[in-house]
Coordinates of C-alpha atoms in Angstrom, one line a residue:
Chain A
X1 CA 100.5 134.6 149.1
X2 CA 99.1 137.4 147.4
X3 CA 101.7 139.4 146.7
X4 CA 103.0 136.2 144.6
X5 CA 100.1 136.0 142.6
X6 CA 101.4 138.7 140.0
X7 CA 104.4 137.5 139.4
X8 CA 103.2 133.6 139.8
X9 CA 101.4 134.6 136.7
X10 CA 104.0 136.4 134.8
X11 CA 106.3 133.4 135.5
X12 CA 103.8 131.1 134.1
X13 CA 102.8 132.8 130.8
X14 CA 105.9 132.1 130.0
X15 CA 106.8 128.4 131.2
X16 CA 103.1 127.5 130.0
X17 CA 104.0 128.1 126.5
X18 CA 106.8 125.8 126.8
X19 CA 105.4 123.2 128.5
X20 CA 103.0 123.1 125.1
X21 CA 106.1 122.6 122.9
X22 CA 108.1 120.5 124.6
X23 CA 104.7 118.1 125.5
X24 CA 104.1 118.5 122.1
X25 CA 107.9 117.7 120.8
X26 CA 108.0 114.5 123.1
X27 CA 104.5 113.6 121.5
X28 CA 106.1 113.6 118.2
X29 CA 109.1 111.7 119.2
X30 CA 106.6 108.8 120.7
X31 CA 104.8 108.6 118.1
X32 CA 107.8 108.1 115.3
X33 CA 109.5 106.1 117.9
X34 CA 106.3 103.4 118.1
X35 CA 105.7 103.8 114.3
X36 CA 109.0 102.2 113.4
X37 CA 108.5 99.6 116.3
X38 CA 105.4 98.9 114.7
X39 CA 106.2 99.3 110.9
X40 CA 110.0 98.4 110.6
X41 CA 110.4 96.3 114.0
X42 CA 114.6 96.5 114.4
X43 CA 116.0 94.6 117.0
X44 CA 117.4 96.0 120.2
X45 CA 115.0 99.5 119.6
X46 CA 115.8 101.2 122.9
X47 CA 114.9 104.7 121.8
X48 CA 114.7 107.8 124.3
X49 CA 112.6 110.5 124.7
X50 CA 113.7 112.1 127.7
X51 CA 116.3 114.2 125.6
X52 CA 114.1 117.5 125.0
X53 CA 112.5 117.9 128.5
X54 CA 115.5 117.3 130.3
X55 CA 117.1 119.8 128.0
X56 CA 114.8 122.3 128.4
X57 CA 114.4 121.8 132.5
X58 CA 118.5 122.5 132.1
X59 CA 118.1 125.6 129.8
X60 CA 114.8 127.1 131.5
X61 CA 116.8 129.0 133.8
X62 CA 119.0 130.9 131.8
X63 CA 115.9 132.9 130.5
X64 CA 114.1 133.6 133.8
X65 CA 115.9 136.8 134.7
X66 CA 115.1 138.4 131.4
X67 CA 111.3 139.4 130.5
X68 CA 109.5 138.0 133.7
X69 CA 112.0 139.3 135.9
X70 CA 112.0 143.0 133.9
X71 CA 108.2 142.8 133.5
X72 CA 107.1 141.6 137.5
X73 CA 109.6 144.6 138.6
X74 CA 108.4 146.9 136.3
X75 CA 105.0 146.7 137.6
X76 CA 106.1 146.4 141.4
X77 CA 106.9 143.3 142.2
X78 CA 109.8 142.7 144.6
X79 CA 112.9 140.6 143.7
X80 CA 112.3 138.3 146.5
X81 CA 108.3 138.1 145.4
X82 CA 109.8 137.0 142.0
X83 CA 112.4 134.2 143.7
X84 CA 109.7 132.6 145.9
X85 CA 107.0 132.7 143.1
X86 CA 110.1 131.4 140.5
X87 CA 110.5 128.7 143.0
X88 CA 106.8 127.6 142.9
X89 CA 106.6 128.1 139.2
X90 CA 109.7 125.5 138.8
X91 CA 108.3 123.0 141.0
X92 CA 105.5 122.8 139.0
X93 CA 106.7 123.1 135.5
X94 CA 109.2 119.8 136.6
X95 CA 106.0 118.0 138.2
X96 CA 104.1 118.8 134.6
X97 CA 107.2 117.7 132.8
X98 CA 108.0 114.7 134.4
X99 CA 104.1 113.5 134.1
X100 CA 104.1 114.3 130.5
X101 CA 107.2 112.5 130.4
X102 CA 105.9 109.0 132.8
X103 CA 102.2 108.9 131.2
X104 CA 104.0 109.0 127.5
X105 CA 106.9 106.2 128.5
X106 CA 103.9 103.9 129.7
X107 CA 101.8 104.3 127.1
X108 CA 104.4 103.7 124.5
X109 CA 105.3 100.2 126.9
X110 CA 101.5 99.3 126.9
X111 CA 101.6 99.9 123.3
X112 CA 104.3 97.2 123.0
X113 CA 102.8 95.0 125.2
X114 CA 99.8 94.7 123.2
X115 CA 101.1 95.3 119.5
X116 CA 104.2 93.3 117.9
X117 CA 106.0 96.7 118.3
X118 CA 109.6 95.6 119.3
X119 CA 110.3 99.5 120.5
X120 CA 111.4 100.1 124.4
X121 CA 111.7 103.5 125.1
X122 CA 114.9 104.0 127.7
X123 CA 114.1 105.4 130.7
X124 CA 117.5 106.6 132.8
X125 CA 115.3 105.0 136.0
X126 CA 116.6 101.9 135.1
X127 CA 120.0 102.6 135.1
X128 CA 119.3 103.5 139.0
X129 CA 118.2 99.9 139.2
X130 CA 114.5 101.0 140.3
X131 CA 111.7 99.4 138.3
X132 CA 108.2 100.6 139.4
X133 CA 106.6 103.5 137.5
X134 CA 106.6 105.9 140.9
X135 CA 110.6 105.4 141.2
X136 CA 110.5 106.2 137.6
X137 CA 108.7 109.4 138.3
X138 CA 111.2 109.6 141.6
X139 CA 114.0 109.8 139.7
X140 CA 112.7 112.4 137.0
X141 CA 111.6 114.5 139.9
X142 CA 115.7 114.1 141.1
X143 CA 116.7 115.0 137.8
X144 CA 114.7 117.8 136.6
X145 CA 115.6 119.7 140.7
X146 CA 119.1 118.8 140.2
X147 CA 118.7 120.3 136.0
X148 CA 116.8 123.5 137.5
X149 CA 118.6 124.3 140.6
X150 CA 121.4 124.6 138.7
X151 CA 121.0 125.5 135.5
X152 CA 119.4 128.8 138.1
X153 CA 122.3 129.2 140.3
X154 CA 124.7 129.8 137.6
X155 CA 121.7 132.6 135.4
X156 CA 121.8 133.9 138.7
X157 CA 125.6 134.4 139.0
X158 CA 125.9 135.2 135.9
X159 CA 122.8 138.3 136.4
X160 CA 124.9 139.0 139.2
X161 CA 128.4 139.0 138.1
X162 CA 128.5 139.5 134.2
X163 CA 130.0 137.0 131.7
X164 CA 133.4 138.0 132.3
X165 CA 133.6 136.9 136.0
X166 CA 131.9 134.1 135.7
X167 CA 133.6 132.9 132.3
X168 CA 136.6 133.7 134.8
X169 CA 135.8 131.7 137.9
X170 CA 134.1 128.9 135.4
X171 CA 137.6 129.0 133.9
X172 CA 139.4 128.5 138.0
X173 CA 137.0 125.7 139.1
X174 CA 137.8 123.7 135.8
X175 CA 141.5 124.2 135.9
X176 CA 141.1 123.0 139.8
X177 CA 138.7 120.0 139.0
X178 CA 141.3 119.1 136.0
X179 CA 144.3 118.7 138.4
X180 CA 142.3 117.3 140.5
X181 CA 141.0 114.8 138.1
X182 CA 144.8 114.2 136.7
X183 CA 146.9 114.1 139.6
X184 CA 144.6 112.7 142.3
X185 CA 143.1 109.7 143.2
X186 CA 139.9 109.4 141.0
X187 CA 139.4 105.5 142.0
X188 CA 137.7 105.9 145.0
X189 CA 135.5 108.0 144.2
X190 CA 134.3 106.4 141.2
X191 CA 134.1 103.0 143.0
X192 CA 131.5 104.8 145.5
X193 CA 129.7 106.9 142.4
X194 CA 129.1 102.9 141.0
X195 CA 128.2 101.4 144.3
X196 CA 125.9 104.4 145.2
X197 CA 124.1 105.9 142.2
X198 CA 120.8 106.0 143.9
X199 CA 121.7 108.0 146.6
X200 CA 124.1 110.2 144.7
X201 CA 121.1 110.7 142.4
X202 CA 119.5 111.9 146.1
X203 CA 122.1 113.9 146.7
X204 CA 122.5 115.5 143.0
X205 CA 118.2 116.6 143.8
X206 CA 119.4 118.2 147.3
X207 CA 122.2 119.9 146.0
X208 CA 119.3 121.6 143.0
X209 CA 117.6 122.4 146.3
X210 CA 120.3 124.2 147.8
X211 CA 121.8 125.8 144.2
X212 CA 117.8 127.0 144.2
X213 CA 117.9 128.9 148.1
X214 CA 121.4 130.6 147.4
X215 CA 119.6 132.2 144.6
X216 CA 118.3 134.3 147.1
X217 CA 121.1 135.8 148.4
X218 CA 122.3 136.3 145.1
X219 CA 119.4 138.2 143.5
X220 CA 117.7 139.5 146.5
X221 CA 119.8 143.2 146.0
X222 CA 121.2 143.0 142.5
X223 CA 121.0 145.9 140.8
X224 CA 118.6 145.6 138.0
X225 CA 119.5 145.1 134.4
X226 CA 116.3 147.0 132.7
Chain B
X1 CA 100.8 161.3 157.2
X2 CA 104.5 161.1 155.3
X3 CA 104.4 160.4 152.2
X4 CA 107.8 160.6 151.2
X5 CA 111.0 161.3 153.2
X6 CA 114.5 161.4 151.5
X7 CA 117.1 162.2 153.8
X8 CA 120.4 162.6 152.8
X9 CA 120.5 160.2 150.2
X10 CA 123.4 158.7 148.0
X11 CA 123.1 156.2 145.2
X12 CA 126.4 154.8 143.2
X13 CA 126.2 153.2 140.1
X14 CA 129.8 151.2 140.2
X15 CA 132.0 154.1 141.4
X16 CA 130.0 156.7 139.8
X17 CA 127.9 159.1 142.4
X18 CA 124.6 159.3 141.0
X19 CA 122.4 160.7 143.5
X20 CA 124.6 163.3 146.0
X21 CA 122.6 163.8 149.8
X22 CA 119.1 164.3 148.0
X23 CA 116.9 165.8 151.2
X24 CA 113.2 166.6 150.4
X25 CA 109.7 166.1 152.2
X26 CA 106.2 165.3 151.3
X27 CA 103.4 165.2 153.4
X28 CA 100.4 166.2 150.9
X29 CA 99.2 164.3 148.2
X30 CA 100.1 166.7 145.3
X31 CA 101.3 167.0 141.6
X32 CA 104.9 167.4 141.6
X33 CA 106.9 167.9 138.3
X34 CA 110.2 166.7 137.8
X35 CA 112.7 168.2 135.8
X36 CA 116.4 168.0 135.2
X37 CA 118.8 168.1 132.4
X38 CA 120.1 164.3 131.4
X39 CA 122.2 162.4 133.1
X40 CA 121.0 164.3 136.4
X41 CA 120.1 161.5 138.5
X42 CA 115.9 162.1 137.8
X43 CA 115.3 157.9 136.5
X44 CA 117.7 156.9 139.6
X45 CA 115.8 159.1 141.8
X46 CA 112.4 157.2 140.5
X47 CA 113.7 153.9 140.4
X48 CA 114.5 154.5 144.3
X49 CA 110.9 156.1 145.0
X50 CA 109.4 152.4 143.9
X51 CA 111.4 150.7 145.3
X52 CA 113.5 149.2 142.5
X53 CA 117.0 150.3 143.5
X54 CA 118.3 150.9 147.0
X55 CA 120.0 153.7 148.3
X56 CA 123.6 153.4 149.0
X57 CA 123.6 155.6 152.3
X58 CA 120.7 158.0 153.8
X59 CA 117.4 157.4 154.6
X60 CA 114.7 157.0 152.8
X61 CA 111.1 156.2 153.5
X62 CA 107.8 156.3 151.1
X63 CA 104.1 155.6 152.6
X64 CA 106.2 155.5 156.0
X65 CA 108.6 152.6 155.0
X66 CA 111.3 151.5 152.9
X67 CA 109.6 150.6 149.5
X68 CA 112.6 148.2 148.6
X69 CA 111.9 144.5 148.7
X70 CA 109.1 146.2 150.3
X71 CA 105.7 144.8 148.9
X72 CA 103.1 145.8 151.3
X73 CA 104.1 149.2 150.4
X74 CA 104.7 148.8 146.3
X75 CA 101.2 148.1 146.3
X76 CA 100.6 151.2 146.6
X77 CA 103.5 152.7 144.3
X78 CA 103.3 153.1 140.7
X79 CA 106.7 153.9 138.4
X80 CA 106.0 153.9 134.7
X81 CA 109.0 154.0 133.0
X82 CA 109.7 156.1 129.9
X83 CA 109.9 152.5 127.8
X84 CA 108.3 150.6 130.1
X85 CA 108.7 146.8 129.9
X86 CA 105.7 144.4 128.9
X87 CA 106.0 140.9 127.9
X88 CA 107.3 140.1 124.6
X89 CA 103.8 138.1 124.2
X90 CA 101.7 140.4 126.3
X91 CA 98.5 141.9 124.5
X92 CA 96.8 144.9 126.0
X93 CA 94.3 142.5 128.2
X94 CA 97.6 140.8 129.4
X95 CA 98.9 143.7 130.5
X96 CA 96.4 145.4 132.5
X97 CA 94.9 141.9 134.1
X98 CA 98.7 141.8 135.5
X99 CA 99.1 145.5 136.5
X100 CA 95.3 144.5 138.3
X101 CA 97.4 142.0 140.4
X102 CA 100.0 144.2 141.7
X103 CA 98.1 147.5 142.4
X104 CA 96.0 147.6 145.7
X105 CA 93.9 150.5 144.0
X106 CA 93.5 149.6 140.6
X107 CA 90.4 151.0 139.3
X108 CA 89.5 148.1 136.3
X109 CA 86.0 150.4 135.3
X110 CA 88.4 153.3 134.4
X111 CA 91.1 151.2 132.6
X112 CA 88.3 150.2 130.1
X113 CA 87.1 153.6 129.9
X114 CA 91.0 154.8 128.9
X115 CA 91.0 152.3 126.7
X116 CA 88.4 153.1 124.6
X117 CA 89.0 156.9 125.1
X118 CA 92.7 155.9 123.8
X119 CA 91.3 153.4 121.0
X120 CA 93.8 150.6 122.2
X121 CA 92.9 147.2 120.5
X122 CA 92.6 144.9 123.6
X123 CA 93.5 142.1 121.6
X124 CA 97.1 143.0 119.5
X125 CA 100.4 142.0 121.0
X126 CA 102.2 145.5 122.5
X127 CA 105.1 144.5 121.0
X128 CA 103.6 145.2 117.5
X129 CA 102.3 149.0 119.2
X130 CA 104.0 152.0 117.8
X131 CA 105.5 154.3 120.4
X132 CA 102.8 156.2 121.2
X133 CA 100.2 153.6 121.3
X134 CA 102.9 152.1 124.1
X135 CA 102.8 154.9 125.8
X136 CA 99.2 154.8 125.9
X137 CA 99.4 151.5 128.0
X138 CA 101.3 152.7 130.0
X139 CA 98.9 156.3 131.2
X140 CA 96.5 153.9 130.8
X141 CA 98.3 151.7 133.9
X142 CA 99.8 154.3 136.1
X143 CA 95.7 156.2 136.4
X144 CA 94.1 153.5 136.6
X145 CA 96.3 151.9 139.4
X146 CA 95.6 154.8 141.7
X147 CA 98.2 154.2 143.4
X148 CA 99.3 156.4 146.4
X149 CA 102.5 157.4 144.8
X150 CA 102.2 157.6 141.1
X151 CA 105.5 158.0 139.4
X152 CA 105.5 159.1 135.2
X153 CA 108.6 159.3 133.5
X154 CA 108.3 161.5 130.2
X155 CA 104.5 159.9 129.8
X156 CA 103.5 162.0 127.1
X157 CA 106.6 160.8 124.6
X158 CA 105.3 159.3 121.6
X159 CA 101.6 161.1 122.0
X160 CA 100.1 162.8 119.2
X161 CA 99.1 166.4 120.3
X162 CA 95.2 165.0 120.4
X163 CA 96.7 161.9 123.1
X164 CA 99.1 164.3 125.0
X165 CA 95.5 166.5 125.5
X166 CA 93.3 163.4 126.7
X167 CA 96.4 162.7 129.1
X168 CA 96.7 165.8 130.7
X169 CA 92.5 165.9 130.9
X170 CA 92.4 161.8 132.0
X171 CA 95.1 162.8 134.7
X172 CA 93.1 166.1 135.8
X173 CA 90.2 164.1 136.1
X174 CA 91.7 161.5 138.2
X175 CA 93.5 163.4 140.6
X176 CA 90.5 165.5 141.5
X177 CA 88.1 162.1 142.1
X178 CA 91.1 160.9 143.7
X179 CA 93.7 163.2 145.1
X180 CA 97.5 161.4 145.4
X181 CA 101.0 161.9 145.4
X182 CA 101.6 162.1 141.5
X183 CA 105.0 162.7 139.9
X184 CA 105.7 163.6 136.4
X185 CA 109.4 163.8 135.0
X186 CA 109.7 165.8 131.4
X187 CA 112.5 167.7 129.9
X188 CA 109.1 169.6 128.4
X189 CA 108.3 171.7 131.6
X190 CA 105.7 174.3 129.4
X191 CA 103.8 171.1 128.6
X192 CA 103.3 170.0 132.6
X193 CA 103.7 173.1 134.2
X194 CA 99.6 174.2 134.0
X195 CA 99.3 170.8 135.5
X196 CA 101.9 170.4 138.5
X197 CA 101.9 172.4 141.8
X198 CA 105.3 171.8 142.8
X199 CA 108.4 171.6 140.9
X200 CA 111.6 169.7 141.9
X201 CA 114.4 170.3 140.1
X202 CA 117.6 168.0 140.3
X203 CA 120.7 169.5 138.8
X204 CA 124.3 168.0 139.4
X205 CA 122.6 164.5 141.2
X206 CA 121.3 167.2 143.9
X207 CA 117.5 168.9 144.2
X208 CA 118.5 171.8 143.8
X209 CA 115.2 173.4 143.9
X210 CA 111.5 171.9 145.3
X211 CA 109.9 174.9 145.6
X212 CA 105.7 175.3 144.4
X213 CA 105.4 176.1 140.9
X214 CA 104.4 179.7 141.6
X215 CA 108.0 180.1 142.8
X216 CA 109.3 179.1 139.5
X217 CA 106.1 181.4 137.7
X218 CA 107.5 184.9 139.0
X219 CA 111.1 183.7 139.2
X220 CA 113.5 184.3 136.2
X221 CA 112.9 187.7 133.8
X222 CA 114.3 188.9 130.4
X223 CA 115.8 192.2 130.4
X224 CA 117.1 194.6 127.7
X225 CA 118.7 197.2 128.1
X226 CA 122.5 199.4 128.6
X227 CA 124.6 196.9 131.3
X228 CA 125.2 199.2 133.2
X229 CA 121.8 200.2 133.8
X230 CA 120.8 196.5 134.5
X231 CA 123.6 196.3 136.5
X232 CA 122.6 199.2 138.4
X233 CA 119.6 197.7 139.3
X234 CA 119.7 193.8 140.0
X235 CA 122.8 192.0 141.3
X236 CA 125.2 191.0 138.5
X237 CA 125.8 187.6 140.5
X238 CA 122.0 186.9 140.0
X239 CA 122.9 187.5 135.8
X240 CA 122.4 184.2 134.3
X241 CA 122.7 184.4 130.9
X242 CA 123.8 187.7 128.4
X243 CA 124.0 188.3 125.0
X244 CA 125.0 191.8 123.1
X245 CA 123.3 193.7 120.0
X246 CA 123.7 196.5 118.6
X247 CA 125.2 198.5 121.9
X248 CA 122.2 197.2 123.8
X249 CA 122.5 193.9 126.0
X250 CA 119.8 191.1 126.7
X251 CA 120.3 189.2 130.1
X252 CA 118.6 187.2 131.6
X253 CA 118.3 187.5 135.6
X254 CA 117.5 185.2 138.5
X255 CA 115.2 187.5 140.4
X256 CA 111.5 187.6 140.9
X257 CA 109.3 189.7 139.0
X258 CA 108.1 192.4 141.2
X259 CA 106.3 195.8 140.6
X260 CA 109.2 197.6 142.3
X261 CA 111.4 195.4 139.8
X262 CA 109.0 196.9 136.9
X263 CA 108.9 200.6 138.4
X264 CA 112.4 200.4 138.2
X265 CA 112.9 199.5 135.1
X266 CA 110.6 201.3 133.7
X267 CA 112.1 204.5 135.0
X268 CA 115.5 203.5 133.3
X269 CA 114.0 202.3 129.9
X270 CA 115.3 198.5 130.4
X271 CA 112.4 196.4 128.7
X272 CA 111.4 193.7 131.1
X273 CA 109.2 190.6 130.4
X274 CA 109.2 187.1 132.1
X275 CA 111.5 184.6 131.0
X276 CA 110.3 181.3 129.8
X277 CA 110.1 178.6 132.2
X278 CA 112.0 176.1 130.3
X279 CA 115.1 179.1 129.5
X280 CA 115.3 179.8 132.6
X281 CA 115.4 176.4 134.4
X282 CA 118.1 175.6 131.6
X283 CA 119.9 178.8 132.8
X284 CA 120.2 178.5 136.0
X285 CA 120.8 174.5 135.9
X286 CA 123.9 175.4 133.5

């Protein structure tokens, strides 16, 4: 564990400054969001808030083989020091996220419940069907591993590989998943997506899980880019 | 106990050979100097002494194991690049409270004494440093990580002459509290010779030479003269370089010099001095 401890902190500097923003972007967003339930009170106000931290749990990855990665190497860390502590960095900065994200969607509901604010923030939870505040945190949790794991697998092919190869095999899988999509049979599949979302959501978190391992193999030798 | 051991190293960048059966030994902490012309394989070299790149075939072994996704032993190995990375948000306290974490060694009382002795402001992003004052931090890291295998690429680029002074003193100083295997790559080789006792020179991605540096201090000499009196005395093979004036000829020669060399020149009135380090490593890396 102590050998993580360098590049734990490296990792964080960075994430740290945008947990701040994007804590601080969401506040803004709650705030407008209950000031025109308050002030202007529209019907059917079903606002969401979950746009910028999902976004950014999706677009995190792409810039963690850049500075950290050039800086924890630079000073002697190890690329597989980096993964493991890159790992535990994520799993915190999702758990921070998805609090920020929770504790604002309930106050902004308790707010409602005890003002004449006709506002309802969306939470996607409920489009799983769940309704208590820890399946609502669940399903963040779901969402920001399956957002992280692979927004990281593909920084990490493309670290690996270069734009051109993966612009290439991006290119091959769509082709594949278009004929697919056009000339088979889509029906069945969609009728289980429907019936199942909960446990595909459960799947779509272990497949981040597994996206986030294969990093490993995929970074543990790369030559570096500094 | 080994500190380094490079056997028969290769390293490929792609298809391109880089690094071509590099052999060489250390079992001494000492100050080695590195020099080579660009493009020679010296960075690739470093980056593979830290542990930051692996060898494509050979063997290599530093602090008696393989340094790469090695960090038990990086711990103890320092590389400070020529532009070494720092956070784009990183301030001077930033920097060395992270090189604290990843260096077994570090030495925090004489960081802060470089520091002032360098007049770094603690505070101020390094981003916003000029190039010297970058350089700085980084002196400032690899000493004060005393690490077992310190590695310097071109440290004193960017210094003032007043900086490059309290280097080479801050790097006496350190070594002598604290003897360890410290090496120093510059194309500059008058400015680190007083300091280095070896001298490893990599020419055409192979050390060609890693001799001690009083090999290099008698090797190489200036002489002027008729050819066919020089000729008559050292080996035209060992004739490195030759230029012609005025029915005289000035060549340079890869030989040692001797007193015999002297007496014989003397007694066929060929002028004979040493050659300048630097000319003559140029010469006979050509």
């Amino acid at each position: 564990m102590n050998h993580l401890k360098g590049p734990i902190k490296i990792i964080f500097k960075d994430l740290k400054l945008q947990l701040y923003i994007f804590t601080a972007i969401t506040l803004v967003l709650v705030i407008i969001y209950n000031g025109v339930g308050l002030y202007v009170g529209p019907d059917n106000f079903y606002p969401f808030i979950s746009g910028p931290i999902y976004g950014i749990l999706l677009f995190t990855p792409f810039f963690m083989f850049g500075d950290a990665l050039k800086s924890t190497i630079g000073l002697g860390g190890t690329r597989i020091n980096y993964l493991t502590s890159l790992i535990i960095n994520y799993l915190v900065y999702i758990i921070s996220l998805v609090i920020v994200h929770n504790v604002l969607f309930q106050l902004s509901e308790l707010i409602t419940d005890h003002t004449k604010s006709t506002m309802h923030i969306y939470h996607i939870a409920s489009f799983f069907g769940v309704s208590n505040a820890i399946s609502y945190f669940w399903v963040d949790m779901l969402i920001g591993i399956f957002f992280v794991g692979t927004g990281t697998i593909i920084a990490a092919v493309l670290y690996r590989f270069g734009y051109v190869w993966t612009l290439g095999i991006t290119l091959g899988l769509g082709v594949l998943g278009f004929l697919w999509f056009t000339l088979g049979d889509m029906g069945k599949i969609l009728k289980w997506i429907l019936e199942n979302k909960y446990l595909l959501l459960h799947l779509l978190g272990v497949l981040g899980v597994v996206c986030m391992m294969l990093t490993y193999p995929l970074m543990k030798q790369v030559k570096l880019k500094l | 106990m080994t500190i380094i051991d490079v056997r028969n190293v290769d390293f490929k960048y792609k298809d391109e050979l880089v690094l071509k059966n590099i052999t060489f030994h250390e079992d001494a902490p000492v100050i080695t100097g590195l020099w080579g012309r660009n493009g020679a394989g010296k960075t690739t070299l470093m980056k593979l002494l830290s542990g930051q790149e692996r060898e494509v075939s050979g063997n290599l072994s530093v602090l008696g194991a393989h340094p790469f996704n090695n960090s038990v032993i990086t711990k103890n190995i320092s590389y400070l690049r020529e532009d070494h990375y720092f956070g784009k948000s990183w301030t001077v306290k930033d920097a060395l409270h992270f090189a604290s974490l990843f260096n077994e060694n570090w030495k925090q009382e004489e960081a802060d004494a470089l520091i002032e002795q360098f007049k770094l402001p603690r505070k101020k992003k390094i981003t916003s440093f000029s190039k010297g004052m970058h350089t700085m931090v980084q002196l400032v890291i690899g000493l004060a990580s005393h690490s077992k295998v310190t590695i310097f690429d071109e440290p004193t680029n960017g210094l003032d002459a007043h900086a490059r002074k309290q280097f080479f003193q801050a790097l006496k100083d350190s070594y002598e509290k604290d003897p360890r295997y410290i090496l120093i790559s510059s194309h500059h080789i008058n400015e680190i010779e007083p300091l280095c006792e070896k001298l490893m020179i990599i020419s055409d991605h192979i050390v060609q030479f890693h001799e001690p540096i009083e090999y290099f201090q008698t090797q190489g000499v200036s002489m002027m003269g008729k050819i066919e009196d020089i000729e008559s005395i050292v080996d035209p093979e060992n004739i490195l370089e030759t230029t012609h004036m005025m029915g005289q000829s000035k060549v340079m020669v890869n030989v040692a010099l001797t007193k015999e060399l002297q007496a014989a020149c003397e007694q066929n009135n060929i002028q004979l001095e040493k050659a300048s380090m630097q000319d003559f490593l140029v010469n006979i890396t050509s």
